[in-house]
Amino acid sequence: MQKTLVILKPSAIQRGIAGEIISRFEKKGLQIVGMKMVELSDEILENHYAHLKNKPFFSRIKNSMQTSPVILMVAKGVGAVEVVRKMAGVTNGREALPGTIRGDYSVSVQENIVHASDSIETADIEIKRFFSEDEIFEYPQQLLPNIYANDEY
Ligand code: IDP
Ligand code: MG
């Protein structure tokens, strides 16, 4: 099974919808195997958003991610990386389809509620960036036979 990183950004925390967003992942059938609230440092954001560091809006994104603590979450499931990315929707909340998290809760490119890892390789790097091994839990998902057919996992 895959694991992927979700960040509930300050736009989710400040608007008081973190619980609703977490609930969506739970209801989908993903297993939460890691979760914590942290304040993101300049250094960690410079690594996390390294692909944007030459953009004129980089410092604005960084500041925005530091306006409150964030909730970091690791979700596990079959094909979890793509499943979570699809649930997040495209980056711009105005273009994200209704039914997606960004499509339902955001009208902004920047203030778009969640981060979701964009590939299996990225997910692995991002989980290690934010979580130590003992913060990721292995425990039985009791309803697995009700969530997947037994040849799917
Ligand atoms: P993603 O979050 O959909 O993977 P990325 O291109 O990796 O999108 O950008 C990371 C984050 O940076 C976005 O979620 C958004 O918050 C912010 N961002 C990306 N492009 C812009 C922009 O053009 N203006 C303002 N913020 C942006
Ligand atoms: Mg990205």
mmCIF file with all atom_site columns, C-alpha atoms and ligand atoms in Angstrom:
data_model
loop_
_atom_site.group_PDB
_atom_site.id
_atom_site.type_symbol
_atom_site.label_atom_id
_atom_site.label_alt_id
_atom_site.label_comp_id
_atom_site.label_asym_id
_atom_site.label_entity_id
_atom_site.label_seq_id
_atom_site.pdbx_PDB_ins_code
_atom_site.Cartn_x
_atom_site.Cartn_y
_atom_site.Cartn_z
_atom_site.occupancy
_atom_site.B_iso_or_equiv
_atom_site.pdbx_formal_charge
_atom_site.auth_seq_id
_atom_site.auth_comp_id
_atom_site.auth_asym_id
_atom_site.auth_atom_id
_atom_site.pdbx_PDB_model_num
ATOM   1   C  CA  . MET A 1 1   ? 0.000   0.000  0.000   1.00 0.00 ? 1   MET A CA  1
ATOM   2   C  CA  . GLN A 1 2   ? 1.116   3.550  -0.637  1.00 0.00 ? 2   GLN A CA  1
ATOM   3   C  CA  . LYS A 1 3   ? 1.542   6.342  1.878   1.00 0.00 ? 3   LYS A CA  1
ATOM   4   C  CA  . THR A 1 4   ? 1.167   9.995  1.021   1.00 0.00 ? 4   THR A CA  1
ATOM   5   C  CA  . LEU A 1 5   ? 1.610   13.308 2.801   1.00 0.00 ? 5   LEU A CA  1
ATOM   6   C  CA  . VAL A 1 6   ? -1.254  15.732 3.351   1.00 0.00 ? 6   VAL A CA  1
ATOM   7   C  CA  . ILE A 1 7   ? -0.776  19.179 4.881   1.00 0.00 ? 7   ILE A CA  1
ATOM   8   C  CA  . LEU A 1 8   ? -3.817  21.005 6.192   1.00 0.00 ? 8   LEU A CA  1
ATOM   9   C  CA  . LYS A 1 9   ? -2.642  24.524 5.431   1.00 0.00 ? 9   LYS A CA  1
ATOM   10  C  CA  . PRO A 1 10  ? -3.384  27.641 7.483   1.00 0.00 ? 10  PRO A CA  1
ATOM   11  C  CA  . SER A 1 11  ? -6.318  28.257 5.122   1.00 0.00 ? 11  SER A CA  1
ATOM   12  C  CA  . ALA A 1 12  ? -7.920  25.098 6.567   1.00 0.00 ? 12  ALA A CA  1
ATOM   13  C  CA  . ILE A 1 13  ? -6.889  25.693 10.182  1.00 0.00 ? 13  ILE A CA  1
ATOM   14  C  CA  . GLN A 1 14  ? -7.987  29.350 10.317  1.00 0.00 ? 14  GLN A CA  1
ATOM   15  C  CA  . ARG A 1 15  ? -11.322 28.656 8.686   1.00 0.00 ? 15  ARG A CA  1
ATOM   16  C  CA  . GLY A 1 16  ? -12.063 25.843 11.102  1.00 0.00 ? 16  GLY A CA  1
ATOM   17  C  CA  . ILE A 1 17  ? -12.536 23.176 8.441   1.00 0.00 ? 17  ILE A CA  1
ATOM   18  C  CA  . ALA A 1 18  ? -9.583  20.932 9.314   1.00 0.00 ? 18  ALA A CA  1
ATOM   19  C  CA  . GLY A 1 19  ? -11.901 18.348 10.857  1.00 0.00 ? 19  GLY A CA  1
ATOM   20  C  CA  . GLU A 1 20  ? -14.143 18.277 7.795   1.00 0.00 ? 20  GLU A CA  1
ATOM   21  C  CA  . ILE A 1 21  ? -11.162 17.760 5.518   1.00 0.00 ? 21  ILE A CA  1
ATOM   22  C  CA  . ILE A 1 22  ? -9.693  14.995 7.686   1.00 0.00 ? 22  ILE A CA  1
ATOM   23  C  CA  . SER A 1 23  ? -13.120 13.393 7.755   1.00 0.00 ? 23  SER A CA  1
ATOM   24  C  CA  . ARG A 1 24  ? -13.194 13.247 3.948   1.00 0.00 ? 24  ARG A CA  1
ATOM   25  C  CA  . PHE A 1 25  ? -10.028 11.169 3.901   1.00 0.00 ? 25  PHE A CA  1
ATOM   26  C  CA  . GLU A 1 26  ? -11.372 8.877  6.618   1.00 0.00 ? 26  GLU A CA  1
ATOM   27  C  CA  . LYS A 1 27  ? -14.687 8.424  4.823   1.00 0.00 ? 27  LYS A CA  1
ATOM   28  C  CA  . LYS A 1 28  ? -12.916 7.646  1.571   1.00 0.00 ? 28  LYS A CA  1
ATOM   29  C  CA  . GLY A 1 29  ? -11.354 4.613  3.263   1.00 0.00 ? 29  GLY A CA  1
ATOM   30  C  CA  . LEU A 1 30  ? -7.806  5.852  3.707   1.00 0.00 ? 30  LEU A CA  1
ATOM   31  C  CA  . GLN A 1 31  ? -6.060  4.905  6.912   1.00 0.00 ? 31  GLN A CA  1
ATOM   32  C  CA  . ILE A 1 32  ? -4.460  7.724  8.925   1.00 0.00 ? 32  ILE A CA  1
ATOM   33  C  CA  . VAL A 1 33  ? -1.034  6.437  9.963   1.00 0.00 ? 33  VAL A CA  1
ATOM   34  C  CA  . GLY A 1 34  ? 0.553   9.708  11.118  1.00 0.00 ? 34  GLY A CA  1
ATOM   35  C  CA  . MET A 1 35  ? -0.685  13.080 12.331  1.00 0.00 ? 35  MET A CA  1
ATOM   36  C  CA  . LYS A 1 36  ? 0.687   16.117 14.145  1.00 0.00 ? 36  LYS A CA  1
ATOM   37  C  CA  . MET A 1 37  ? 0.418   19.909 14.414  1.00 0.00 ? 37  MET A CA  1
ATOM   38  C  CA  . VAL A 1 38  ? 3.569   21.927 13.770  1.00 0.00 ? 38  VAL A CA  1
ATOM   39  C  CA  . GLU A 1 39  ? 4.818   25.395 12.889  1.00 0.00 ? 39  GLU A CA  1
ATOM   40  C  CA  . LEU A 1 40  ? 6.773   25.239 9.646   1.00 0.00 ? 40  LEU A CA  1
ATOM   41  C  CA  . SER A 1 41  ? 10.235  26.857 9.663   1.00 0.00 ? 41  SER A CA  1
ATOM   42  C  CA  . ASP A 1 42  ? 11.718  28.880 6.796   1.00 0.00 ? 42  ASP A CA  1
ATOM   43  C  CA  . GLU A 1 43  ? 14.184  26.074 6.186   1.00 0.00 ? 43  GLU A CA  1
ATOM   44  C  CA  . ILE A 1 44  ? 11.619  23.294 5.898   1.00 0.00 ? 44  ILE A CA  1
ATOM   45  C  CA  . LEU A 1 45  ? 9.422   25.417 3.606   1.00 0.00 ? 45  LEU A CA  1
ATOM   46  C  CA  . GLU A 1 46  ? 12.401  26.256 1.410   1.00 0.00 ? 46  GLU A CA  1
ATOM   47  C  CA  . ASN A 1 47  ? 12.966  22.513 0.962   1.00 0.00 ? 47  ASN A CA  1
ATOM   48  C  CA  . HIS A 1 48  ? 9.317   21.619 0.623   1.00 0.00 ? 48  HIS A CA  1
ATOM   49  C  CA  . TYR A 1 49  ? 8.633   24.320 -1.980  1.00 0.00 ? 49  TYR A CA  1
ATOM   50  C  CA  . ALA A 1 50  ? 12.106  24.240 -3.601  1.00 0.00 ? 50  ALA A CA  1
ATOM   51  C  CA  . HIS A 1 51  ? 10.468  23.924 -7.044  1.00 0.00 ? 51  HIS A CA  1
ATOM   52  C  CA  . LEU A 1 52  ? 8.916   27.392 -6.511  1.00 0.00 ? 52  LEU A CA  1
ATOM   53  C  CA  . LYS A 1 53  ? 11.841  29.212 -4.963  1.00 0.00 ? 53  LYS A CA  1
ATOM   54  C  CA  . ASN A 1 54  ? 12.560  31.352 -8.034  1.00 0.00 ? 54  ASN A CA  1
ATOM   55  C  CA  . LYS A 1 55  ? 8.952   32.464 -8.414  1.00 0.00 ? 55  LYS A CA  1
ATOM   56  C  CA  . PRO A 1 56  ? 8.163   36.073 -7.516  1.00 0.00 ? 56  PRO A CA  1
ATOM   57  C  CA  . PHE A 1 57  ? 5.463   34.913 -5.103  1.00 0.00 ? 57  PHE A CA  1
ATOM   58  C  CA  . PHE A 1 58  ? 7.673   32.479 -3.189  1.00 0.00 ? 58  PHE A CA  1
ATOM   59  C  CA  . SER A 1 59  ? 8.029   34.616 -0.054  1.00 0.00 ? 59  SER A CA  1
ATOM   60  C  CA  . ARG A 1 60  ? 4.277   35.191 -0.028  1.00 0.00 ? 60  ARG A CA  1
ATOM   61  C  CA  . ILE A 1 61  ? 3.611   31.431 -0.089  1.00 0.00 ? 61  ILE A CA  1
ATOM   62  C  CA  . LYS A 1 62  ? 6.143   30.921 2.679   1.00 0.00 ? 62  LYS A CA  1
ATOM   63  C  CA  . ASN A 1 63  ? 4.580   33.640 4.834   1.00 0.00 ? 63  ASN A CA  1
ATOM   64  C  CA  . SER A 1 64  ? 1.130   32.235 4.209   1.00 0.00 ? 64  SER A CA  1
ATOM   65  C  CA  . MET A 1 65  ? 2.235   28.783 5.397   1.00 0.00 ? 65  MET A CA  1
ATOM   66  C  CA  . GLN A 1 66  ? 3.498   30.395 8.617   1.00 0.00 ? 66  GLN A CA  1
ATOM   67  C  CA  . THR A 1 67  ? 0.357   32.333 9.576   1.00 0.00 ? 67  THR A CA  1
ATOM   68  C  CA  . SER A 1 68  ? -0.699  29.446 11.828  1.00 0.00 ? 68  SER A CA  1
ATOM   69  C  CA  . PRO A 1 69  ? 0.487   25.964 12.672  1.00 0.00 ? 69  PRO A CA  1
ATOM   70  C  CA  . VAL A 1 70  ? -0.439  23.321 10.115  1.00 0.00 ? 70  VAL A CA  1
ATOM   71  C  CA  . ILE A 1 71  ? -1.644  19.759 10.552  1.00 0.00 ? 71  ILE A CA  1
ATOM   72  C  CA  . LEU A 1 72  ? 0.552   17.149 8.900   1.00 0.00 ? 72  LEU A CA  1
ATOM   73  C  CA  . MET A 1 73  ? -1.032  13.845 8.057   1.00 0.00 ? 73  MET A CA  1
ATOM   74  C  CA  . VAL A 1 74  ? 0.111   10.602 6.428   1.00 0.00 ? 74  VAL A CA  1
ATOM   75  C  CA  . ALA A 1 75  ? -2.661  8.696  4.666   1.00 0.00 ? 75  ALA A CA  1
ATOM   76  C  CA  . LYS A 1 76  ? -2.287  5.074  3.609   1.00 0.00 ? 76  LYS A CA  1
ATOM   77  C  CA  . GLY A 1 77  ? -4.195  3.057  1.032   1.00 0.00 ? 77  GLY A CA  1
ATOM   78  C  CA  . VAL A 1 78  ? -4.059  1.333  -2.343  1.00 0.00 ? 78  VAL A CA  1
ATOM   79  C  CA  . GLY A 1 79  ? -2.948  3.984  -4.834  1.00 0.00 ? 79  GLY A CA  1
ATOM   80  C  CA  . ALA A 1 80  ? -3.136  6.559  -2.044  1.00 0.00 ? 80  ALA A CA  1
ATOM   81  C  CA  . VAL A 1 81  ? -0.895  9.128  -3.758  1.00 0.00 ? 81  VAL A CA  1
ATOM   82  C  CA  . GLU A 1 82  ? -3.148  9.521  -6.790  1.00 0.00 ? 82  GLU A CA  1
ATOM   83  C  CA  . VAL A 1 83  ? -6.353  9.078  -4.800  1.00 0.00 ? 83  VAL A CA  1
ATOM   84  C  CA  . VAL A 1 84  ? -5.438  11.945 -2.465  1.00 0.00 ? 84  VAL A CA  1
ATOM   85  C  CA  . ARG A 1 85  ? -4.206  14.171 -5.312  1.00 0.00 ? 85  ARG A CA  1
ATOM   86  C  CA  . LYS A 1 86  ? -7.530  13.684 -7.075  1.00 0.00 ? 86  LYS A CA  1
ATOM   87  C  CA  . MET A 1 87  ? -9.432  14.405 -3.874  1.00 0.00 ? 87  MET A CA  1
ATOM   88  C  CA  . ALA A 1 88  ? -7.433  17.664 -3.504  1.00 0.00 ? 88  ALA A CA  1
ATOM   89  C  CA  . GLY A 1 89  ? -8.205  18.842 -7.046  1.00 0.00 ? 89  GLY A CA  1
ATOM   90  C  CA  . VAL A 1 90  ? -6.093  21.150 -9.221  1.00 0.00 ? 90  VAL A CA  1
ATOM   91  C  CA  . THR A 1 91  ? -3.982  23.875 -7.598  1.00 0.00 ? 91  THR A CA  1
ATOM   92  C  CA  . ASN A 1 92  ? -6.269  26.831 -8.358  1.00 0.00 ? 92  ASN A CA  1
ATOM   93  C  CA  . GLY A 1 93  ? -9.379  26.593 -6.190  1.00 0.00 ? 93  GLY A CA  1
ATOM   94  C  CA  . ARG A 1 94  ? -11.344 28.538 -8.803  1.00 0.00 ? 94  ARG A CA  1
ATOM   95  C  CA  . GLU A 1 95  ? -10.642 25.852 -11.385 1.00 0.00 ? 95  GLU A CA  1
ATOM   96  C  CA  . ALA A 1 96  ? -10.798 22.791 -9.145  1.00 0.00 ? 96  ALA A CA  1
ATOM   97  C  CA  . LEU A 1 97  ? -13.885 20.727 -9.795  1.00 0.00 ? 97  LEU A CA  1
ATOM   98  C  CA  . PRO A 1 98  ? -16.760 20.731 -7.322  1.00 0.00 ? 98  PRO A CA  1
ATOM   99  C  CA  . GLY A 1 99  ? -16.474 17.577 -5.253  1.00 0.00 ? 99  GLY A CA  1
ATOM   100 C  CA  . THR A 1 100 ? -12.749 18.073 -4.763  1.00 0.00 ? 100 THR A CA  1
ATOM   101 C  CA  . ILE A 1 101 ? -11.443 19.673 -1.566  1.00 0.00 ? 101 ILE A CA  1
ATOM   102 C  CA  . ARG A 1 102 ? -10.083 22.731 -3.330  1.00 0.00 ? 102 ARG A CA  1
ATOM   103 C  CA  . GLY A 1 103 ? -13.154 22.862 -5.575  1.00 0.00 ? 103 GLY A CA  1
ATOM   104 C  CA  . ASP A 1 104 ? -15.496 22.812 -2.589  1.00 0.00 ? 104 ASP A CA  1
ATOM   105 C  CA  . TYR A 1 105 ? -13.606 25.022 -0.124  1.00 0.00 ? 105 TYR A CA  1
ATOM   106 C  CA  . SER A 1 106 ? -11.304 27.377 -2.028  1.00 0.00 ? 106 SER A CA  1
ATOM   107 C  CA  . VAL A 1 107 ? -11.429 30.242 -4.532  1.00 0.00 ? 107 VAL A CA  1
ATOM   108 C  CA  . SER A 1 108 ? -7.679  30.891 -4.486  1.00 0.00 ? 108 SER A CA  1
ATOM   109 C  CA  . VAL A 1 109 ? -4.451  29.600 -6.033  1.00 0.00 ? 109 VAL A CA  1
ATOM   110 C  CA  . GLN A 1 110 ? -2.474  30.191 -2.861  1.00 0.00 ? 110 GLN A CA  1
ATOM   111 C  CA  . GLU A 1 111 ? -5.042  29.687 -0.103  1.00 0.00 ? 111 GLU A CA  1
ATOM   112 C  CA  . ASN A 1 112 ? -6.016  26.267 -1.339  1.00 0.00 ? 112 ASN A CA  1
ATOM   113 C  CA  . ILE A 1 113 ? -6.571  24.348 1.901   1.00 0.00 ? 113 ILE A CA  1
ATOM   114 C  CA  . VAL A 1 114 ? -4.370  21.282 1.393   1.00 0.00 ? 114 VAL A CA  1
ATOM   115 C  CA  . HIS A 1 115 ? -1.034  20.079 0.161   1.00 0.00 ? 115 HIS A CA  1
ATOM   116 C  CA  . ALA A 1 116 ? -0.904  16.563 -1.317  1.00 0.00 ? 116 ALA A CA  1
ATOM   117 C  CA  . SER A 1 117 ? 2.217   14.743 -2.543  1.00 0.00 ? 117 SER A CA  1
ATOM   118 C  CA  . ASP A 1 118 ? 2.303   14.607 -6.338  1.00 0.00 ? 118 ASP A CA  1
ATOM   119 C  CA  . SER A 1 119 ? 4.055   11.263 -6.968  1.00 0.00 ? 119 SER A CA  1
ATOM   120 C  CA  . ILE A 1 120 ? 5.132   8.105  -5.155  1.00 0.00 ? 120 ILE A CA  1
ATOM   121 C  CA  . GLU A 1 121 ? 8.743   9.326  -5.085  1.00 0.00 ? 121 GLU A CA  1
ATOM   122 C  CA  . THR A 1 122 ? 7.759   12.758 -3.772  1.00 0.00 ? 122 THR A CA  1
ATOM   123 C  CA  . ALA A 1 123 ? 5.495   11.203 -1.136  1.00 0.00 ? 123 ALA A CA  1
ATOM   124 C  CA  . ASP A 1 124 ? 8.390   9.175  0.204   1.00 0.00 ? 124 ASP A CA  1
ATOM   125 C  CA  . ILE A 1 125 ? 10.667  12.229 0.399   1.00 0.00 ? 125 ILE A CA  1
ATOM   126 C  CA  . GLU A 1 126 ? 7.947   14.426 1.909   1.00 0.00 ? 126 GLU A CA  1
ATOM   127 C  CA  . ILE A 1 127 ? 6.921   11.925 4.587   1.00 0.00 ? 127 ILE A CA  1
ATOM   128 C  CA  . LYS A 1 128 ? 10.560  11.640 5.665   1.00 0.00 ? 128 LYS A CA  1
ATOM   129 C  CA  . ARG A 1 129 ? 10.864  15.433 5.634   1.00 0.00 ? 129 ARG A CA  1
ATOM   130 C  CA  . PHE A 1 130 ? 8.150   15.859 8.252   1.00 0.00 ? 130 PHE A CA  1
ATOM   131 C  CA  . PHE A 1 131 ? 7.920   12.574 10.184  1.00 0.00 ? 131 PHE A CA  1
ATOM   132 C  CA  . SER A 1 132 ? 10.395  10.372 12.002  1.00 0.00 ? 132 SER A CA  1
ATOM   133 C  CA  . GLU A 1 133 ? 9.926   6.609  11.666  1.00 0.00 ? 133 GLU A CA  1
ATOM   134 C  CA  . ASP A 1 134 ? 8.392   6.261  15.120  1.00 0.00 ? 134 ASP A CA  1
ATOM   135 C  CA  . GLU A 1 135 ? 5.719   8.812  14.237  1.00 0.00 ? 135 GLU A CA  1
ATOM   136 C  CA  . ILE A 1 136 ? 4.324   6.579  11.479  1.00 0.00 ? 136 ILE A CA  1
ATOM   137 C  CA  . PHE A 1 137 ? 2.122   3.788  12.812  1.00 0.00 ? 137 PHE A CA  1
ATOM   138 C  CA  . GLU A 1 138 ? 1.432   0.286  11.533  1.00 0.00 ? 138 GLU A CA  1
ATOM   139 C  CA  . TYR A 1 139 ? -1.877  -0.991 12.853  1.00 0.00 ? 139 TYR A CA  1
ATOM   140 C  CA  . PRO A 1 140 ? -4.565  -3.253 11.426  1.00 0.00 ? 140 PRO A CA  1
ATOM   141 C  CA  . GLN A 1 141 ? -7.271  -1.563 9.385   1.00 0.00 ? 141 GLN A CA  1
ATOM   142 C  CA  . GLN A 1 142 ? -10.122 -3.670 10.749  1.00 0.00 ? 142 GLN A CA  1
ATOM   143 C  CA  . LEU A 1 143 ? -12.588 -2.865 7.978   1.00 0.00 ? 143 LEU A CA  1
ATOM   144 C  CA  . LEU A 1 144 ? -10.168 -3.677 5.164   1.00 0.00 ? 144 LEU A CA  1
ATOM   145 C  CA  . PRO A 1 145 ? -12.451 -6.438 3.757   1.00 0.00 ? 145 PRO A CA  1
ATOM   146 C  CA  . ASN A 1 146 ? -15.247 -3.866 3.556   1.00 0.00 ? 146 ASN A CA  1
ATOM   147 C  CA  . ILE A 1 147 ? -13.045 -1.232 1.950   1.00 0.00 ? 147 ILE A CA  1
ATOM   148 C  CA  . TYR A 1 148 ? -11.329 -3.350 -0.736  1.00 0.00 ? 148 TYR A CA  1
ATOM   149 C  CA  . ALA A 1 149 ? -11.842 -6.697 -2.442  1.00 0.00 ? 149 ALA A CA  1
ATOM   150 C  CA  . ASN A 1 150 ? -9.202  -9.101 -1.126  1.00 0.00 ? 150 ASN A CA  1
ATOM   151 C  CA  . ASP A 1 151 ? -7.317  -9.098 -4.455  1.00 0.00 ? 151 ASP A CA  1
ATOM   152 C  CA  . GLU A 1 152 ? -7.000  -5.301 -4.456  1.00 0.00 ? 152 GLU A CA  1
ATOM   153 C  CA  . TYR A 1 153 ? -4.583  -4.964 -1.557  1.00 0.00 ? 153 TYR A CA  1
HETATM 154 P  P1  . IDP B 2 .   ? 0.169   21.864 -5.819  1.00 0.00 ? 1   IDP B P1  1
HETATM 155 O  O1  . IDP B 2 .   ? -0.024  22.301 -4.384  1.00 0.00 ? 1   IDP B O1  1
HETATM 156 O  O2  . IDP B 2 .   ? -1.148  21.694 -6.526  1.00 0.00 ? 1   IDP B O2  1
HETATM 157 O  O3  . IDP B 2 .   ? 1.066   20.659 -5.971  1.00 0.00 ? 1   IDP B O3  1
HETATM 158 P  P2  . IDP B 2 .   ? 2.416   23.500 -6.691  1.00 0.00 ? 1   IDP B P2  1
HETATM 159 O  O4  . IDP B 2 .   ? 2.622   24.028 -8.077  1.00 0.00 ? 1   IDP B O4  1
HETATM 160 O  O5  . IDP B 2 .   ? 3.336   22.445 -6.196  1.00 0.00 ? 1   IDP B O5  1
HETATM 161 O  O6  . IDP B 2 .   ? 0.878   23.072 -6.597  1.00 0.00 ? 1   IDP B O6  1
HETATM 162 O  O7  . IDP B 2 .   ? 2.489   24.768 -5.718  1.00 0.00 ? 1   IDP B O7  1
HETATM 163 C  C1  . IDP B 2 .   ? 2.567   24.607 -4.333  1.00 0.00 ? 1   IDP B C1  1
HETATM 164 C  C2  . IDP B 2 .   ? 1.688   25.636 -3.667  1.00 0.00 ? 1   IDP B C2  1
HETATM 165 O  O8  . IDP B 2 .   ? 2.178   26.939 -3.930  1.00 0.00 ? 1   IDP B O8  1
HETATM 166 C  C3  . IDP B 2 .   ? 0.247   25.652 -4.176  1.00 0.00 ? 1   IDP B C3  1
HETATM 167 O  O9  . IDP B 2 .   ? -0.586  24.698 -3.552  1.00 0.00 ? 1   IDP B O9  1
HETATM 168 C  C4  . IDP B 2 .   ? -0.176  27.064 -3.844  1.00 0.00 ? 1   IDP B C4  1
HETATM 169 O  O10 . IDP B 2 .   ? -0.528  27.194 -2.467  1.00 0.00 ? 1   IDP B O10 1
HETATM 170 C  C5  . IDP B 2 .   ? 1.106   27.838 -4.098  1.00 0.00 ? 1   IDP B C5  1
HETATM 171 N  N1  . IDP B 2 .   ? 1.154   28.365 -5.479  1.00 0.00 ? 1   IDP B N1  1
HETATM 172 C  C6  . IDP B 2 .   ? 1.458   27.694 -6.609  1.00 0.00 ? 1   IDP B C6  1
HETATM 173 N  N2  . IDP B 2 .   ? 1.389   28.497 -7.709  1.00 0.00 ? 1   IDP B N2  1
HETATM 174 C  C7  . IDP B 2 .   ? 1.028   29.714 -7.223  1.00 0.00 ? 1   IDP B C7  1
HETATM 175 C  C8  . IDP B 2 .   ? 0.786   30.992 -7.867  1.00 0.00 ? 1   IDP B C8  1
HETATM 176 O  O11 . IDP B 2 .   ? 0.867   31.148 -9.081  1.00 0.00 ? 1   IDP B O11 1
HETATM 177 N  N3  . IDP B 2 .   ? 0.415   32.006 -7.038  1.00 0.00 ? 1   IDP B N3  1
HETATM 178 C  C9  . IDP B 2 .   ? 0.312   31.859 -5.671  1.00 0.00 ? 1   IDP B C9  1
HETATM 179 N  N4  . IDP B 2 .   ? 0.525   30.697 -5.055  1.00 0.00 ? 1   IDP B N4  1
HETATM 180 C  C10 . IDP B 2 .   ? 0.880   29.636 -5.809  1.00 0.00 ? 1   IDP B C10 1
HETATM 181 MG MG  . MG  B 3 .   ? 3.085   20.473 -5.580  1.00 0.00 ? 2   MG  B MG  1
#
